[in-house]
Amino acid sequence: AQSVTQPDIHITVSEGASLELRCNYSYGATPYLFWYVQSPGQGLQLLLKYFSGDTLVQGIKGFEAEFKRSQSSFNLRKPSVHWSDAAEYFCAVGVFSGGYNKLIFGAGTRLAVHP
Amino acid sequence: NAGVTQTPKFRVLKTGQSMTLLCAQDMNHEYMYWYRQDPGMGLRLIHYSVGEGTTAKGEVPDGYNVSRLKKQNFLLGLESAAPSQTSVYFCASSYSSEDQETQYFGPGTRLLVL
């Protein structure tokens, strides 16, 4: 069965520090992979997505993610975190099944940023 | 262009009461989805619609009904609310389901069932 694992429930970093959020997926075919961000009280916003091609994907707000098939991972990175990046981050795998685009989400990683 | 909007933002219900959550999108999207978000579980799909007049079950459909009478609106109904339905509900829409089109999410409805 398809699944997404985000091993870190909470992460705290200092402003200006680098960030890496981990995501591992389980899916038998070529995955479509997404990272969404949810700010407090807001809906989910797409940060970036991987469909095919270059395994290093650039997104909005200075984020990037790298798809590693051998490790079944799609980790999210940012070289220098800003206080406004404090939010909850969700990794998702897209599965086309039964005629629709099904997103399977991980449980999320809550990011806190210290000044 | 408001994107995806949800009504209401917050609601408190007593066990056994009914209510309807409204989702509206102004992007002319064919596909619409209802998710629930619970702590430590990410988002789970309740029901979805691939076009006006169509609906289908997702992962956790029990206790919910939906209707898509107009292309821009997708309603989620709780006929007899239970405490287990306390959650944050998100609506999403996408242009199509092929090629993994991006889903656009509304701001959510927080529901508390006492």
CSV table of N, CA and C in Angstrom, one decimal, chain A residues 30-90:
chain,number,residue,atom,x,y,z
A,30,THR,N,6.5,4.9,-10.5
A,30,THR,CA,7.2,6.2,-10.4
A,30,THR,C,6.3,7.1,-9.7
A,31,PRO,N,6.8,7.7,-8.6
A,31,PRO,CA,5.9,8.6,-7.8
A,31,PRO,C,5.8,10.0,-8.3
A,32,TYR,N,4.7,10.6,-8.1
A,32,TYR,CA,4.6,12.1,-8.2
A,32,TYR,C,4.7,12.6,-6.7
A,33,LEU,N,5.5,13.5,-6.5
A,33,LEU,CA,5.8,13.9,-5.1
A,33,LEU,C,5.6,15.4,-4.9
A,34,PHE,N,5.1,15.8,-3.8
A,34,PHE,CA,4.7,17.1,-3.5
A,34,PHE,C,5.2,17.5,-2.0
A,35,TRP,N,5.4,18.8,-1.9
A,35,TRP,CA,5.6,19.4,-0.5
A,35,TRP,C,4.6,20.5,-0.4
A,36,TYR,N,3.8,20.5,0.6
A,36,TYR,CA,2.8,21.6,0.9
A,36,TYR,C,3.2,22.2,2.3
A,37,VAL,N,2.9,23.5,2.4
A,37,VAL,CA,3.1,24.2,3.7
A,37,VAL,C,1.8,24.7,4.2
A,38,GLN,N,1.6,24.6,5.5
A,38,GLN,CA,0.4,25.1,6.1
A,38,GLN,C,0.8,26.1,7.3
A,39,SER,N,0.5,27.4,7.0
A,39,SER,CA,0.8,28.4,8.1
A,39,SER,C,-0.4,28.3,9.1
A,40,PRO,N,-0.2,28.7,10.3
A,40,PRO,CA,-1.3,28.6,11.3
A,40,PRO,C,-2.6,29.3,10.9
A,41,GLY,N,-3.6,28.5,10.9
A,41,GLY,CA,-5.0,29.0,10.6
A,41,GLY,C,-5.2,29.1,9.1
A,42,GLN,N,-4.3,28.6,8.3
A,42,GLN,CA,-4.4,28.7,6.8
A,42,GLN,C,-4.6,27.4,6.2
A,43,GLY,N,-4.9,27.4,4.9
A,43,GLY,CA,-5.0,26.2,4.1
A,43,GLY,C,-3.6,25.8,3.7
A,44,LEU,N,-3.5,24.7,2.9
A,44,LEU,CA,-2.2,24.2,2.4
A,44,LEU,C,-1.8,24.9,1.1
A,45,GLN,N,-0.6,25.3,1.0
A,45,GLN,CA,0.0,25.9,-0.1
A,45,GLN,C,1.1,25.0,-0.7
A,46,LEU,N,1.0,24.9,-2.0
A,46,LEU,CA,2.0,24.0,-2.7
A,46,LEU,C,3.4,24.7,-2.7
A,47,LEU,N,4.4,24.1,-2.2
A,47,LEU,CA,5.8,24.6,-2.2
A,47,LEU,C,6.5,24.2,-3.5
A,48,LEU,N,6.4,22.9,-3.8
A,48,LEU,CA,7.0,22.4,-5.0
A,48,LEU,C,6.5,21.0,-5.3
A,49,LYS,N,6.8,20.5,-6.5
A,49,LYS,CA,6.4,19.2,-6.9
A,49,LYS,C,7.4,18.5,-7.9
A,50,TYR,N,7.4,17.2,-7.8
A,50,TYR,CA,8.3,16.5,-8.7
A,50,TYR,C,7.4,15.5,-9.5
A,51,PHE,N,7.6,15.6,-10.9
A,51,PHE,CA,6.9,14.7,-11.7
A,51,PHE,C,7.9,13.8,-12.4
A,52,SER,N,8.9,14.4,-13.0
A,52,SER,CA,9.9,13.6,-13.7
A,52,SER,C,11.1,14.5,-14.0
A,53,GLY,N,12.1,14.0,-14.6
A,53,GLY,CA,13.2,14.9,-15.0
A,53,GLY,C,14.2,15.1,-13.9
A,54,ASP,N,14.7,16.3,-13.9
A,54,ASP,CA,15.7,16.7,-12.9
A,54,ASP,C,15.3,16.3,-11.5
A,55,THR,N,16.1,15.6,-10.8
A,55,THR,CA,15.7,15.2,-9.4
A,55,THR,C,15.8,16.2,-8.4
A,56,LEU,N,16.4,17.4,-8.7
A,56,LEU,CA,16.5,18.5,-7.8
A,56,LEU,C,15.4,19.5,-8.2
A,57,VAL,N,14.5,19.8,-7.4
A,57,VAL,CA,13.3,20.6,-7.8
A,57,VAL,C,13.4,21.9,-7.0
A,58,GLN,N,13.2,23.0,-7.7
A,58,GLN,CA,13.1,24.3,-7.0
A,58,GLN,C,11.7,24.7,-6.8
A,59,GLY,N,11.4,25.3,-5.6
A,59,GLY,CA,10.1,25.7,-5.3
A,59,GLY,C,10.0,27.2,-4.9
A,60,ILE,N,8.9,27.5,-4.3
A,60,ILE,CA,8.7,28.9,-3.9
A,60,ILE,C,9.4,29.2,-2.6
A,61,LYS,N,9.6,30.4,-2.2
A,61,LYS,CA,10.1,30.8,-0.9
A,61,LYS,C,11.5,30.3,-0.6
A,62,GLY,N,12.3,30.0,-1.7
A,62,GLY,CA,13.6,29.5,-1.5
A,62,GLY,C,13.8,28.1,-1.2
A,63,PHE,N,12.8,27.3,-1.2
A,63,PHE,CA,12.8,25.8,-0.9
A,63,PHE,C,13.2,25.0,-2.1
A,64,GLU,N,13.9,23.9,-1.9
A,64,GLU,CA,14.2,22.9,-2.9
A,64,GLU,C,14.0,21.5,-2.3
A,65,ALA,N,13.8,20.6,-3.2
A,65,ALA,CA,13.7,19.2,-2.7
A,65,ALA,C,14.4,18.3,-3.7
A,66,GLU,N,15.0,17.2,-3.2
A,66,GLU,CA,15.7,16.3,-4.0
A,66,GLU,C,15.0,14.9,-4.0
A,67,PHE,N,14.7,14.4,-5.1
A,67,PHE,CA,14.1,13.0,-5.2
A,67,PHE,C,15.3,12.0,-5.4
A,68,LYS,N,15.3,11.0,-4.5
A,68,LYS,CA,16.3,10.0,-4.5
A,68,LYS,C,15.5,8.6,-4.6
A,69,ARG,N,15.5,8.1,-5.8
A,69,ARG,CA,14.7,6.8,-6.0
A,69,ARG,C,15.3,5.7,-5.1
A,70,SER,N,16.6,5.6,-5.0
A,70,SER,CA,17.3,4.5,-4.3
A,70,SER,C,16.9,4.5,-2.8
A,71,GLN,N,16.6,5.7,-2.3
A,71,GLN,CA,16.3,5.8,-0.9
A,71,GLN,C,14.8,6.0,-0.7
A,72,SER,N,14.0,6.1,-1.7
A,72,SER,CA,12.6,6.4,-1.6
A,72,SER,C,12.4,7.6,-0.8
A,73,SER,N,13.1,8.7,-1.1
A,73,SER,CA,13.1,9.9,-0.3
A,73,SER,C,12.8,11.1,-1.2
A,74,PHE,N,12.3,12.1,-0.5
A,74,PHE,CA,12.0,13.4,-1.2
A,74,PHE,C,12.2,14.5,-0.1
A,75,ASN,N,13.4,14.7,0.3
A,75,ASN,CA,13.7,15.6,1.4
A,75,ASN,C,13.6,17.1,0.9
A,76,LEU,N,13.1,17.9,1.8
A,76,LEU,CA,12.9,19.4,1.6
A,76,LEU,C,14.0,20.1,2.2
A,77,ARG,N,14.6,21.1,1.5
A,77,ARG,CA,15.7,21.8,2.1
A,77,ARG,C,15.6,23.3,1.9
A,78,LYS,N,16.2,24.1,2.8
A,78,LYS,CA,16.3,25.5,2.6
A,78,LYS,C,17.6,25.9,3.2
A,79,PRO,N,18.5,26.7,2.5
A,79,PRO,CA,19.8,27.0,3.0
A,79,PRO,C,19.8,28.0,4.2
A,80,SER,N,18.8,28.8,4.3
A,80,SER,CA,18.8,29.8,5.4
A,80,SER,C,17.3,30.1,5.8
A,81,VAL,N,16.9,29.7,6.9
A,81,VAL,CA,15.5,29.7,7.4
A,81,VAL,C,15.2,31.1,7.9
A,82,HIS,N,14.0,31.6,7.6
A,82,HIS,CA,13.5,32.9,8.0
A,82,HIS,C,12.4,32.6,9.1
A,83,TRP,N,12.2,33.6,10.0
A,83,TRP,CA,11.2,33.4,11.0
A,83,TRP,C,9.8,33.1,10.4
A,84,SER,N,9.5,33.6,9.2
A,84,SER,CA,8.2,33.4,8.6
A,84,SER,C,8.0,32.0,8.0
A,85,ASP,N,9.1,31.2,8.1
A,85,ASP,CA,9.0,29.8,7.6
A,85,ASP,C,8.4,28.9,8.7
A,86,ALA,N,8.2,29.4,9.9
A,86,ALA,CA,7.5,28.6,10.9
A,86,ALA,C,6.1,28.2,10.5
A,87,ALA,N,5.9,26.9,10.4
A,87,ALA,CA,4.7,26.4,9.8
A,87,ALA,C,4.7,24.9,9.9
A,88,GLU,N,3.7,24.3,9.4
A,88,GLU,CA,3.7,22.8,9.3
A,88,GLU,C,3.8,22.4,7.8
A,89,TYR,N,4.7,21.4,7.6
A,89,TYR,CA,5.0,21.0,6.3
A,89,TYR,C,4.6,19.6,6.0
A,90,PHE,N,3.9,19.4,4.9
A,90,PHE,CA,3.4,18.1,4.6
A,90,PHE,C,4.0,17.6,3.2
